[in-house]
Tab-separated table of C-alpha atoms in Angstrom:
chain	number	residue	atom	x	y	z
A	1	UNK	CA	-13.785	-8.552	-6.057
A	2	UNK	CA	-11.421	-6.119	-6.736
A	3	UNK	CA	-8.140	-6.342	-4.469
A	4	UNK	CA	-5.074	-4.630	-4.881
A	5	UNK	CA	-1.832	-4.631	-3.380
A	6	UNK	CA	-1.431	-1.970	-0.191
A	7	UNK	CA	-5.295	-2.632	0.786
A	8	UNK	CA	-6.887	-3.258	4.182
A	9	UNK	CA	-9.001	-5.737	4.386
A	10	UNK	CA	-11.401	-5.985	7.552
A	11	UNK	CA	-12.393	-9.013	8.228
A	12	UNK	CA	-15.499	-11.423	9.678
A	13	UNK	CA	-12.928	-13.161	12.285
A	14	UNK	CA	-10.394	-11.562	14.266
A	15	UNK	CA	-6.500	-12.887	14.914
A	16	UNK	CA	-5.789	-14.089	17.736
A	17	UNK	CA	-4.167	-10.726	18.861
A	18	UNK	CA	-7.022	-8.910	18.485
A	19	UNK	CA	-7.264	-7.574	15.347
A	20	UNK	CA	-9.082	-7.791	12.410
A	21	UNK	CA	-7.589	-5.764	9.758
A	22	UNK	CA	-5.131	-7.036	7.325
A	23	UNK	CA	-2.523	-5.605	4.862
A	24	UNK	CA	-2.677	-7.216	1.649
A	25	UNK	CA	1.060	-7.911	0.488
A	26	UNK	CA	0.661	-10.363	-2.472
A	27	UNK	CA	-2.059	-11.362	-4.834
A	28	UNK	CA	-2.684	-14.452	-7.350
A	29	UNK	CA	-4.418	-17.313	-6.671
A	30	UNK	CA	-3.143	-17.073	-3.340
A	31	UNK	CA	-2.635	-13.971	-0.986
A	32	UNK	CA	-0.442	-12.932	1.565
A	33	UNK	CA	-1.559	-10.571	4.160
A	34	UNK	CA	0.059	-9.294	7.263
A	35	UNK	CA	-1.916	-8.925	10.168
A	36	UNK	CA	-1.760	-5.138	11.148
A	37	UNK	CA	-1.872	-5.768	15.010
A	38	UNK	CA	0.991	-7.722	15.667
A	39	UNK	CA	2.600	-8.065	11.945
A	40	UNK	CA	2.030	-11.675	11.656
A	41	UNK	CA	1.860	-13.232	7.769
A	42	UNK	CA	0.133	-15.525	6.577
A	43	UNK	CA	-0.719	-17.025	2.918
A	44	UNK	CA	-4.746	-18.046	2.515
A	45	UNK	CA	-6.551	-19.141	-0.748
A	46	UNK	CA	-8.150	-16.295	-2.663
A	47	UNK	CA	-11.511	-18.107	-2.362
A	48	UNK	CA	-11.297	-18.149	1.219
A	49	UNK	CA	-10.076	-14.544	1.638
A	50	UNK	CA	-12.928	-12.958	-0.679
A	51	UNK	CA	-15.133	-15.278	1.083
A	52	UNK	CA	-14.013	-13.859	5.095
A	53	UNK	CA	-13.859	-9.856	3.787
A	54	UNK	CA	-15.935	-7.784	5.482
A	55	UNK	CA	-14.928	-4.056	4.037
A	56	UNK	CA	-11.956	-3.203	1.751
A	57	UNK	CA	-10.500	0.080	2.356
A	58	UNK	CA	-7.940	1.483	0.125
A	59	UNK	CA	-4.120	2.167	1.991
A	60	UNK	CA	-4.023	5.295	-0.479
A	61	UNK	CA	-6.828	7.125	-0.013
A	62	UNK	CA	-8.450	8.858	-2.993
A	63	UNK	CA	-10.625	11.775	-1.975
């Protein structure tokens, strides 16, 4: 899966604020993503993030 830094994920669960889209911060074998409702961060396993991603849209659009 190809995830880069700046990305919004969407994914299958929502945060408890409501939202389900996610600003990817930091990558490895672990990432860090900040919720884009109410700017919470947390760090989650890259097997469990790939696993939970529903779409993957690019922050900088290229068209």
């Amino acid at each position: 899966m190809d995830i880069q830094v700046g990305d919004i994920l969407k994914l299958k669960k929502q945060h408890p604020c409501g939202s389900r889209e996610w600003e990817v911060l930091r990558i490895g074998a672990d990432f860090r993503l900040k919720c884009m409702g109410c700017g919470h961060q947390i760090m989650i396993a890259r097997r469990q993030a790939e696993k939970n991603v529903k779409e993957i849209r690019s922050k900088n659009a290229e068209d």
